[in-house]
Amino acid sequence: MAALRMAGSWLQGSGWAETLVQADIASPGTGNSFLKAAHVTRTRRGHQITAATLNILQHKAYGKYTEDAQSDGHEPLEFGVWCQQGAECCPQFQYWATTLNLELVSLCLLDHYENQTSRYTWMLWLNCLADRINDAPHVTSSILDGPAVVEMFKPGGSRTFQEYSTVVSIPYIESQLEYRSRLDLVWDCYLKSGSLKATVRCNRGKGIPRRVTASGPLPSNWQNFLRNSDNKEKLFSFLSEQVMQLVVKESKQLVVTDKKQVLTVPPRKDIANLAPCNHEEADTRMMVHAADALECGHRRILIRTVDTDVVILAVDLAKERSEVLDELWLTFGTGKNRCYIAAHQIAKALGPEKSRALPVFYAITGCDTVSVFAGHSKKAAWATWNAYPEVTTAFLSLASTPSELPDGVLSTLARFIVLLYDRTSTCCDVNVLRKKLFSRKSRSLEDLPPTRAALEQHIKRAAYQAGHIWGQAAIAFVSLPSPCDWGWMKSGDELEPLWTTLSEVSKSCHELISCGCRKHCGGKCRCKKAALKCTGLCACEGDCLGQISTEIRPQ
């Protein structure tokens, strides 16, 4: 890949390959091969590690500068200004800052080339707006994503569910509660019908149903066991019961969800802010618990998760509750790979409008329940947003329980999609752009933007996810409209996306022929041979001199 080779040429002679070898990331031969991008996957991994490391070191240096400036009684510079001054004063700083930007751009170009939406690269770019540290911040309340904890900690040598709980799960919960005065353990709920994520879960496969009891044997295939929603629901309830048997000090509080209800130790009389809760996913339910922790006086909160959706929700919550919130952190990874991200700093750097619009942007460009635009990463969409700030108003109009698509929103978002597919285009209609890209640039159907009818349904699904579900993330019991009014349709007991309101091409267009004639449609014209009129798909756009009007089709 040219982008990775360019980054390798830039790093030639810098000692980069030798550093990777010393860090036991690569062997000498593999490290040198990174400079020529001989193996794309390995080279990309090397640049991802380097970019993350440079970002961490850059923010550590800025943190040290801030401490020194404050101790001397000076007002520290903003991060961007500090980086600019560092590059002007120190060639080495400038070289590695340029390396960081070059690697991020190269990784994004690679994602675009492979037609993937890389959340990792986009989140890394977004995290540059905030401190990304490796040492645990001081917080008073911690919220755990229960399913993520189960995924992280495998049964190991445990033989029964009771042993798994006693040896693996409970010790981790106790260690987390030791350093906080409040700990919330939040689980997913699984709807029997009408779940938006049913299709996603079906794609992961279906495990065999199992009984979950204290003396019951653990399944030999843990991942296959977790693919079954009923299995997970039983496991979560069992672990909730086990956690509630913990002896908690008077100065501490334990909050555990059990389906729609909430259990607390010691018992709380007022849990109206927490239960009953009809959220399907732990992603949004953790925001309910974070909001309750703020109501209870906790101003420094930590959320343990593995999902980038939670980062988006946390940034929105940090913006909404900035008056009562000091710090809202998220932690990813384990061991040496663990890092902490400051959602409150990202919200401050983005500003109130962009923080509020962020969930809608994230949903429209692809999430678990909304499809992506093939070949266009979130980083490319982010750059398009910065180049077309007028779309922020459209995002904001969908950010909070819209009753319908407001007037003008579809046109504004259509222009945003046009720019995403063709930055130089002046048209505002995706249908017009589809025709131009197909007829002028020989694009495949997968590389074309959606039709206006398909885009409308896509935007409805994004508005339902971001405006109705995420827009009420901090409310325990939410009222949601029918998904069938927002880009979904019923298929038995399940919901499926309504991709478009247009009829299928095979049924509505019996002939789809275009010619490549430039000036005159002569005897070699494909349309003339088929006794058809030239159309806008033809190179002549139907305006050629030799166009036939009425002619009998040859037998």
Coordinates of C-alpha atoms in Angstrom, one line a residue:
M1 CA 0.0 0.0 0.0
A2 CA 1.4 3.4 -1.1
A3 CA 0.4 5.2 2.1
L4 CA 2.2 2.7 4.3
R5 CA 5.3 2.8 2.1
M6 CA 5.3 6.6 2.2
A7 CA 5.2 6.4 6.1
G8 CA 8.0 3.9 5.9
S9 CA 10.1 6.2 3.8
W10 CA 9.5 9.0 6.2
L11 CA 10.7 6.8 9.1
Q12 CA 13.7 5.4 7.3
G13 CA 16.8 6.0 9.4
S14 CA 14.9 7.3 12.4
G15 CA 15.4 4.2 14.5
W16 CA 11.8 3.3 14.4
A17 CA 12.2 -0.3 13.3
E18 CA 15.0 -0.8 15.9
T19 CA 12.6 0.5 18.6
L20 CA 9.9 -1.9 17.6
V21 CA 12.4 -4.8 17.9
Q22 CA 13.6 -3.6 21.3
A23 CA 10.0 -3.5 22.5
D24 CA 9.5 -7.1 21.4
I25 CA 6.8 -6.0 19.0
A26 CA 8.6 -7.4 16.0
S27 CA 11.7 -9.4 15.0
P28 CA 14.6 -7.6 13.2
G29 CA 13.5 -8.9 9.8
T30 CA 9.8 -8.1 10.4
G31 CA 10.7 -4.6 11.8
N32 CA 12.7 -3.8 8.6
S33 CA 9.9 -5.1 6.4
F34 CA 7.6 -2.5 7.9
L35 CA 9.6 0.2 6.1
K36 CA 8.6 -1.2 2.8
A37 CA 5.1 -2.4 3.9
A38 CA 5.9 -5.9 2.7
H39 CA 3.0 -7.3 4.8
V40 CA 0.1 -4.8 5.0
T41 CA -1.6 -6.3 8.1
R42 CA 1.6 -6.5 10.2
T43 CA 2.7 -3.0 9.0
R44 CA -0.6 -1.5 9.9
R45 CA -0.4 -3.0 13.3
G46 CA 3.1 -1.5 13.8
H47 CA 1.9 2.0 12.8
Q48 CA -1.2 1.7 15.0
I49 CA 1.0 0.9 18.0
T50 CA 3.4 3.7 17.1
A51 CA 0.5 6.3 16.7
A52 CA -1.0 5.3 20.0
T53 CA 2.4 5.5 21.8
L54 CA 3.2 8.9 20.3
N55 CA -0.2 10.2 21.3
I56 CA 0.3 9.1 24.9
L57 CA 3.8 10.5 25.1
Q58 CA 2.7 13.8 23.6
H59 CA -0.1 14.2 26.2
K60 CA 2.2 13.1 29.0
A61 CA 4.7 15.9 28.0
Y62 CA 1.8 18.4 27.9
G63 CA 0.7 17.3 31.4
K64 CA 4.2 17.9 32.7
Y65 CA 4.3 21.3 31.1
T66 CA 1.0 22.2 32.6
E67 CA 2.1 21.2 36.1
D68 CA 5.3 23.3 35.7
A69 CA 3.4 26.3 34.4
Q70 CA 0.9 26.2 37.2
S71 CA 3.6 25.8 39.9
D72 CA 5.3 28.9 38.4
G73 CA 2.0 30.9 38.5
H74 CA 1.6 31.0 34.7
E75 CA -1.5 30.2 32.7
P76 CA -0.7 27.1 30.6
L77 CA -1.1 27.3 26.8
E78 CA -3.9 25.3 25.1
F79 CA -2.8 21.9 23.8
G80 CA -2.8 22.9 20.1
V81 CA -0.8 26.1 20.7
W82 CA 1.7 24.2 22.9
C83 CA 2.2 21.7 20.1
Q84 CA 2.7 24.4 17.5
Q85 CA 5.3 26.2 19.7
G86 CA 7.0 22.8 20.4
A87 CA 7.3 22.2 16.7
E88 CA 8.8 25.6 16.1
C89 CA 11.4 25.3 18.9
C90 CA 12.4 21.7 18.7
P91 CA 13.0 19.9 15.3
Q92 CA 12.7 16.5 17.1
F93 CA 9.3 17.4 18.4
Q94 CA 8.2 18.5 15.0
Y95 CA 9.5 15.3 13.4
W96 CA 7.5 13.0 15.7
A97 CA 4.4 15.2 15.6
T98 CA 4.5 15.0 11.8
T99 CA 5.0 11.2 12.1
L100 CA 1.8 10.9 14.3
N101 CA -0.3 12.9 11.8
L102 CA 1.2 11.0 8.8
E103 CA 0.5 7.6 10.4
L104 CA -3.1 8.5 11.3
V105 CA -3.7 9.7 7.7
S106 CA -2.1 6.6 6.3
L107 CA -4.3 4.3 8.5
C108 CA -7.4 6.1 7.4
L109 CA -6.4 5.8 3.7
L110 CA -5.9 2.1 4.2
D111 CA -9.3 1.8 5.8
H112 CA -10.8 3.6 2.9
Y113 CA -9.0 1.3 0.4
E114 CA -10.3 -1.8 2.1
N115 CA -13.9 -0.5 2.2
Q116 CA -13.9 -0.8 6.0
T117 CA -15.2 1.5 8.8
S118 CA -12.4 1.4 11.3
R119 CA -13.7 2.6 14.6
Y120 CA -10.3 2.1 16.1
T121 CA -8.6 4.7 13.9
W122 CA -11.4 7.2 14.1
M123 CA -11.6 6.9 17.9
L124 CA -7.8 7.3 18.1
W125 CA -8.1 10.5 16.1
L126 CA -11.0 11.7 18.3
N127 CA -9.1 10.8 21.5
C128 CA -6.4 13.3 20.5
L129 CA -8.8 15.9 21.8
A130 CA -8.4 14.6 25.3
D131 CA -5.9 13.1 27.7
R132 CA -5.4 9.4 27.2
I133 CA -3.6 8.1 30.2
N134 CA -2.5 4.7 31.5
D135 CA -2.8 5.3 35.3
A136 CA -6.2 5.1 36.9
P137 CA -7.8 8.5 37.6
H138 CA -9.2 9.2 41.1
V139 CA -13.0 8.6 41.0
T140 CA -15.7 8.0 43.6
S141 CA -18.1 6.0 41.4
S142 CA -17.4 3.2 38.9
I143 CA -19.9 1.7 36.4
L144 CA -19.1 -1.7 34.9
D145 CA -20.4 -3.0 31.5
G146 CA -21.4 -6.5 32.7
P147 CA -21.4 -8.2 29.4
A148 CA -17.9 -6.8 28.7
V149 CA -16.7 -8.1 32.0
V150 CA -18.0 -11.6 31.1
E151 CA -16.3 -11.4 27.7
M152 CA -13.0 -10.3 29.2
F153 CA -12.7 -12.9 32.0
K154 CA -12.9 -16.4 30.6
P155 CA -13.8 -19.4 33.0
G156 CA -10.3 -20.7 32.9
G157 CA -10.1 -23.9 35.0
S158 CA -13.6 -23.4 36.6
R159 CA -15.8 -26.4 36.3
T160 CA -19.2 -25.1 37.5
F161 CA -21.0 -21.8 37.3
Q162 CA -20.6 -21.4 41.1
E163 CA -16.9 -21.8 40.8
Y164 CA -16.7 -19.4 37.9
S165 CA -18.6 -16.8 40.0
T166 CA -16.5 -17.4 43.2
V167 CA -13.1 -17.6 41.5
V168 CA -13.4 -15.2 38.5
S169 CA -16.3 -12.8 38.7
I170 CA -16.7 -11.9 42.4
P171 CA -13.0 -11.2 43.1
Y172 CA -13.0 -8.7 40.2
I173 CA -16.1 -7.0 41.6
E174 CA -14.6 -6.8 45.0
S175 CA -11.3 -5.3 43.7
Q176 CA -13.3 -2.6 41.8
L177 CA -15.4 -1.7 44.9
E178 CA -12.3 -1.4 47.1
Y179 CA -11.2 1.9 45.7
R180 CA -14.6 3.5 45.1
S181 CA -17.5 4.4 47.3
R182 CA -20.1 3.3 44.7
L183 CA -20.0 0.5 42.1
D184 CA -22.7 -0.2 39.5
L185 CA -22.9 -3.5 37.6
V186 CA -25.1 -3.1 34.5
W187 CA -26.3 -6.0 32.3
D188 CA -28.1 -6.2 28.9
C189 CA -31.7 -7.1 28.6
Y190 CA -33.0 -9.3 25.8
L191 CA -36.3 -8.6 24.2
K192 CA -38.3 -11.7 23.1
S193 CA -39.5 -9.8 20.0
G194 CA -39.1 -6.4 18.4
S195 CA -35.3 -6.1 19.1
L196 CA -33.4 -3.9 16.7
K197 CA -30.3 -6.0 17.3
A198 CA -31.9 -9.3 16.5
T199 CA -30.3 -9.4 13.0
V200 CA -26.8 -8.5 14.4
R201 CA -27.1 -11.3 17.0
C202 CA -28.3 -13.7 14.4
N203 CA -25.2 -13.0 12.3
R204 CA -23.0 -14.0 15.2
G205 CA -24.6 -17.5 15.3
K206 CA -26.8 -19.3 17.8
G207 CA -25.5 -21.3 20.6
I208 CA -27.1 -24.3 22.2
P209 CA -29.5 -23.4 25.2
R210 CA -28.1 -24.4 28.5
R211 CA -29.3 -24.4 32.1
V212 CA -27.5 -22.1 34.5
T213 CA -27.4 -23.3 38.0
A214 CA -24.8 -23.1 40.8
S215 CA -23.8 -26.8 40.5
G216 CA -24.3 -26.9 36.7
P217 CA -21.2 -27.7 34.6
L218 CA -19.7 -24.9 32.5
P219 CA -20.0 -25.4 28.8
S220 CA -16.8 -26.6 27.0
N221 CA -17.2 -23.9 24.4
W222 CA -17.7 -20.6 26.3
Q223 CA -18.0 -18.4 23.2
N224 CA -20.6 -20.6 21.6
F225 CA -22.5 -20.5 24.9
L226 CA -22.5 -16.7 24.9
R227 CA -24.0 -16.6 21.4
N228 CA -27.4 -17.6 22.8
S229 CA -29.3 -14.7 24.2
D230 CA -31.3 -16.9 26.7
N231 CA -28.0 -18.3 28.0
K232 CA -26.6 -14.9 28.6
E233 CA -29.8 -13.7 30.3
K234 CA -29.7 -16.7 32.7
L235 CA -26.0 -16.1 33.4
F236 CA -26.5 -12.4 34.1
S237 CA -29.3 -13.1 36.6
F238 CA -27.2 -15.8 38.3
L239 CA -24.2 -13.5 38.6
S240 CA -26.4 -10.7 40.0
E241 CA -27.6 -13.0 42.7
Q242 CA -24.1 -14.0 43.6
V243 CA -22.9 -10.4 43.7
M244 CA -25.7 -9.4 46.0
Q245 CA -24.4 -11.8 48.6
L246 CA -21.2 -9.7 49.1
V247 CA -20.7 -8.1 52.4
V248 CA -20.3 -4.3 51.7
K249 CA -18.9 -1.7 54.1
E250 CA -21.2 1.0 55.4
S251 CA -19.3 3.7 53.5
K252 CA -19.8 1.9 50.2
Q253 CA -22.8 1.1 47.9
L254 CA -23.3 -1.7 45.4
V255 CA -25.9 -1.3 42.6
V256 CA -26.7 -4.3 40.4
T257 CA -29.3 -4.6 37.6
D258 CA -31.5 -7.7 37.2
K259 CA -33.5 -7.5 34.0
K260 CA -35.7 -4.4 34.4
Q261 CA -35.2 -4.1 38.1
V262 CA -32.3 -2.9 40.3
L263 CA -30.8 -4.4 43.5
T264 CA -28.8 -2.4 45.9
V265 CA -26.5 -3.1 48.9
P266 CA -27.3 -1.5 51.4
P267 CA -31.0 -1.3 50.3
R268 CA -32.1 2.1 48.9
K269 CA -35.6 3.3 49.3
D270 CA -35.6 5.7 46.4
I271 CA -34.5 4.0 43.1
A272 CA -37.0 5.8 40.8
N273 CA -34.2 7.1 38.7
L274 CA -32.9 3.6 38.1
A275 CA -35.9 1.2 37.9
P276 CA -38.0 0.0 36.4
C277 CA -35.8 0.3 33.3
N278 CA -36.8 -0.8 29.8
H279 CA -33.4 -0.2 28.1
E280 CA -32.3 -3.1 25.9
E281 CA -28.6 -2.5 26.0
A282 CA -26.2 -1.9 28.8
D283 CA -24.6 0.9 26.7
T284 CA -27.5 3.2 27.3
R285 CA -28.4 1.9 30.7
M286 CA -25.0 2.8 32.0
M287 CA -25.9 6.4 31.2
V288 CA -28.9 6.0 33.5
H289 CA -26.6 4.9 36.3
A290 CA -24.1 7.7 35.6
A291 CA -26.9 10.3 35.8
D292 CA -28.1 8.7 39.1
A293 CA -24.6 8.8 40.5
L294 CA -24.4 12.5 39.7
E295 CA -27.7 13.0 41.5
C296 CA -26.2 11.3 44.5
G297 CA -23.2 13.7 44.6
H298 CA -20.6 11.8 42.7
R299 CA -18.7 14.2 40.5
R300 CA -15.9 11.9 39.3
I301 CA -17.2 8.8 37.5
L302 CA -15.4 6.0 35.6
I303 CA -17.2 3.7 33.1
R304 CA -15.6 0.3 32.2
T305 CA -16.6 -0.7 28.6
V306 CA -15.3 -2.2 25.4
D307 CA -17.8 -0.4 23.0
T308 CA -17.1 2.8 21.2
D309 CA -20.8 3.6 21.3
V310 CA -20.4 4.3 25.0
V311 CA -17.7 6.9 24.3
I312 CA -20.2 8.8 22.1
L313 CA -22.9 8.6 24.8
A314 CA -20.5 9.6 27.5
V315 CA -19.4 12.7 25.6
D316 CA -23.0 13.7 25.2
L317 CA -23.7 13.2 28.9
A318 CA -20.6 15.1 29.9
K319 CA -21.8 18.0 27.9
E320 CA -25.4 17.8 29.3
R321 CA -24.3 17.5 32.9
S322 CA -21.2 19.7 32.8
E323 CA -22.5 21.9 35.7
V324 CA -22.5 19.0 38.2
L325 CA -19.8 16.8 36.6
D326 CA -16.1 17.3 37.2
E327 CA -14.7 14.3 35.4
L328 CA -16.2 11.4 33.3
W329 CA -13.6 8.8 32.3
L330 CA -13.8 5.6 30.2
T331 CA -11.4 2.7 30.4
F332 CA -10.6 0.2 27.7
G333 CA -8.3 -2.8 27.6
T334 CA -6.6 -4.8 30.3
G335 CA -3.1 -5.0 31.9
K336 CA -0.5 -3.1 30.0
N337 CA -3.0 -2.3 27.2
R338 CA -5.4 -0.5 29.5
C339 CA -6.0 3.2 28.9
Y340 CA -8.3 5.8 30.2
I341 CA -10.1 8.4 28.0
A342 CA -11.5 11.7 29.3
A343 CA -15.0 12.1 27.9
H344 CA -15.4 15.5 29.6
Q345 CA -12.3 16.8 27.8
I346 CA -13.6 15.6 24.4
A347 CA -16.9 17.4 25.1
K348 CA -15.1 20.6 26.0
A349 CA -12.9 20.4 22.9
L350 CA -15.8 19.8 20.6
G351 CA -18.1 22.4 22.1
P352 CA -21.7 22.2 23.0
E353 CA -23.2 22.0 19.5
K354 CA -20.9 19.4 18.1
S355 CA -21.0 17.3 21.3
R356 CA -24.8 17.2 21.0
A357 CA -24.7 16.4 17.3
L358 CA -22.1 13.7 17.7
P359 CA -24.5 10.7 18.3
V360 CA -26.5 11.6 15.2
F361 CA -23.3 11.8 13.1
Y362 CA -22.1 8.5 14.6
A363 CA -25.4 6.7 13.8
I364 CA -25.7 8.1 10.3
T365 CA -22.2 7.0 9.4
G366 CA -22.8 3.5 10.8
C367 CA -23.5 1.7 14.1
D368 CA -24.9 -1.6 15.2
T369 CA -28.4 -0.9 13.9
V370 CA -27.6 1.4 11.0
S371 CA -25.7 0.4 7.9
V372 CA -22.4 2.1 6.8
F373 CA -21.6 3.8 3.5
A374 CA -19.4 1.3 1.8
G375 CA -15.8 2.5 1.2
H376 CA -16.2 5.7 3.4
S377 CA -14.8 5.6 6.9
K378 CA -15.9 7.7 9.9
K379 CA -12.7 9.7 9.6
A380 CA -13.6 10.6 6.0
A381 CA -17.1 11.5 7.2
W382 CA -15.6 13.6 10.0
A383 CA -13.5 15.5 7.5
T384 CA -16.6 16.1 5.4
W385 CA -18.5 17.4 8.5
N386 CA -15.7 19.9 9.1
A387 CA -15.8 21.0 5.4
Y388 CA -19.6 21.3 5.5
P389 CA -20.5 22.7 9.0
E390 CA -24.0 23.6 7.8
V391 CA -25.0 19.9 8.4
T392 CA -24.6 20.4 12.1
T393 CA -28.1 22.1 12.2
A394 CA -29.6 19.0 10.6
F395 CA -27.8 16.7 13.1
L396 CA -29.1 18.7 16.0
S397 CA -32.7 18.6 14.7
L398 CA -32.5 14.8 14.9
A399 CA -30.7 14.6 18.3
S400 CA -33.7 14.6 20.6
T401 CA -36.8 12.5 20.0
P402 CA -37.9 14.0 16.6
S403 CA -41.6 13.4 15.8
E404 CA -40.8 13.3 12.0
L405 CA -38.0 14.3 9.7
P406 CA -38.0 18.1 9.8
D407 CA -38.4 20.1 6.6
G408 CA -35.1 20.6 4.8
V409 CA -33.2 18.0 6.8
L410 CA -33.2 15.4 4.1
S411 CA -31.9 17.9 1.5
T412 CA -29.1 19.0 3.9
L413 CA -28.1 15.5 4.7
A414 CA -28.2 14.6 1.0
R415 CA -25.7 17.3 0.3
F416 CA -23.5 15.9 3.1
I417 CA -23.6 12.5 1.5
V418 CA -22.9 13.9 -1.9
L419 CA -19.7 15.6 -0.5
L420 CA -18.8 12.4 1.3
Y421 CA -18.7 10.5 -2.1
D422 CA -17.4 13.4 -4.2
R423 CA -15.8 16.3 -2.4
T424 CA -15.7 18.4 -5.6
S425 CA -19.4 17.9 -6.6
T426 CA -21.7 20.9 -6.8
C427 CA -25.0 19.0 -7.0
C428 CA -27.3 18.5 -4.0
D429 CA -29.2 15.5 -5.2
V430 CA -27.9 12.0 -4.5
N431 CA -29.8 10.6 -7.5
V432 CA -28.0 13.1 -9.8
L433 CA -24.6 12.1 -8.3
R434 CA -25.4 8.4 -8.7
K435 CA -26.0 9.0 -12.4
K436 CA -22.8 11.0 -12.9
L437 CA -20.6 8.6 -11.0
F438 CA -22.1 5.6 -12.8
S439 CA -21.9 7.0 -16.3
R440 CA -18.8 9.1 -16.1
K441 CA -16.5 7.2 -13.7
S442 CA -17.7 3.6 -14.3
R443 CA -18.4 3.0 -10.6
S444 CA -19.8 -0.4 -9.5
L445 CA -23.2 -0.3 -7.9
E446 CA -21.6 -0.9 -4.4
D447 CA -19.6 2.3 -4.7
L448 CA -22.5 4.5 -5.5
P449 CA -24.3 6.6 -3.0
P450 CA -27.8 5.4 -2.0
T451 CA -30.9 6.7 -3.9
R452 CA -32.9 9.4 -2.3
A453 CA -35.6 6.9 -1.3
A454 CA -33.0 4.6 0.4
L455 CA -31.2 7.6 2.0
E456 CA -34.5 8.7 3.6
Q457 CA -35.0 5.3 5.2
H458 CA -31.3 5.3 6.3
I459 CA -31.7 8.7 8.0
K460 CA -34.9 7.6 9.7
R461 CA -33.1 4.6 11.2
A462 CA -30.3 6.8 12.4
A463 CA -32.8 9.3 13.9
Y464 CA -34.5 6.5 15.7
Q465 CA -31.3 5.2 17.2
A466 CA -29.6 8.5 17.9
G467 CA -32.6 10.7 18.6
H468 CA -35.0 8.4 20.4
I469 CA -32.9 5.6 21.9
W470 CA -29.6 7.5 22.6
G471 CA -31.4 10.8 23.0
Q472 CA -33.2 9.4 26.1
A473 CA -30.1 7.4 27.4
A474 CA -30.2 9.0 30.8
I475 CA -33.9 8.3 31.4
A476 CA -34.7 4.9 33.0
F477 CA -38.1 4.2 31.4
V478 CA -38.4 5.6 27.9
S479 CA -41.3 5.9 25.5
L480 CA -40.3 4.9 22.0
P481 CA -42.4 5.2 18.8
S482 CA -42.9 2.3 16.6
P483 CA -39.7 1.4 14.6
C484 CA -41.9 0.7 11.6
D485 CA -42.4 4.5 11.3
W486 CA -38.6 5.0 11.3
G487 CA -37.1 2.8 8.6
W488 CA -38.0 -0.6 9.9
M489 CA -40.5 -3.2 8.9
K490 CA -42.0 -6.3 10.6
S491 CA -41.0 -9.8 9.5
G492 CA -42.9 -12.2 11.7
D493 CA -41.8 -11.3 15.2
E494 CA -38.6 -9.7 14.1
L495 CA -37.7 -6.3 12.7
E496 CA -35.8 -5.9 9.5
P497 CA -34.5 -2.7 7.8
L498 CA -36.8 -1.2 5.2
W499 CA -34.0 -0.5 2.7
T500 CA -36.1 1.6 0.2
T501 CA -39.6 2.3 -0.9
L502 CA -38.7 1.9 -4.6
S503 CA -39.6 -1.3 -6.4
E504 CA -36.8 -3.7 -7.4
V505 CA -34.9 -2.9 -10.6
S506 CA -35.6 -6.3 -12.1
K507 CA -39.3 -5.6 -11.8
S508 CA -39.4 -2.0 -12.8
C509 CA -36.7 -1.8 -15.5
H510 CA -36.8 -4.6 -18.1
E511 CA -34.0 -3.1 -20.2
L512 CA -30.9 -1.4 -18.8
I513 CA -28.7 -0.6 -21.7
S514 CA -26.4 2.4 -22.3
C515 CA -24.1 3.4 -25.1
G516 CA -20.7 5.0 -25.1
C517 CA -21.3 7.2 -28.2
R518 CA -19.9 10.7 -27.8
K519 CA -21.3 12.7 -30.8
H520 CA -23.3 10.5 -33.2
C521 CA -25.1 7.3 -32.5
G522 CA -24.3 5.2 -35.5
G523 CA -24.6 1.6 -36.4
K524 CA -22.4 0.5 -33.5
C525 CA -24.7 2.2 -30.9
R526 CA -25.9 -0.4 -28.4
C527 CA -29.2 1.5 -27.9
K528 CA -29.9 1.7 -31.6
K529 CA -29.2 -2.0 -32.0
A530 CA -31.7 -2.8 -29.3
A531 CA -34.2 -0.4 -30.7
L532 CA -34.2 1.7 -27.6
K533 CA -33.8 5.4 -26.9
C534 CA -30.6 6.7 -25.4
T535 CA -31.0 7.8 -21.8
G536 CA -29.1 9.8 -19.2
L537 CA -26.9 6.8 -18.5
C538 CA -25.5 7.0 -22.0
A539 CA -22.4 9.1 -22.7
C540 CA -24.5 11.2 -25.1
E541 CA -27.1 11.7 -22.3
G542 CA -29.8 11.1 -24.9
D543 CA -29.0 14.3 -26.9
C544 CA -27.2 12.6 -29.8
L545 CA -28.1 13.4 -33.5
G546 CA -28.7 9.8 -34.5
Q547 CA -31.3 9.1 -31.9
I548 CA -34.1 6.8 -33.1
S549 CA -37.6 7.6 -32.0
T550 CA -39.8 4.8 -33.2
E551 CA -38.4 1.7 -34.7
I552 CA -39.5 -1.9 -34.7
R553 CA -37.3 -4.2 -32.6
P554 CA -35.5 -6.7 -34.9
Q555 CA -36.6 -10.2 -34.5

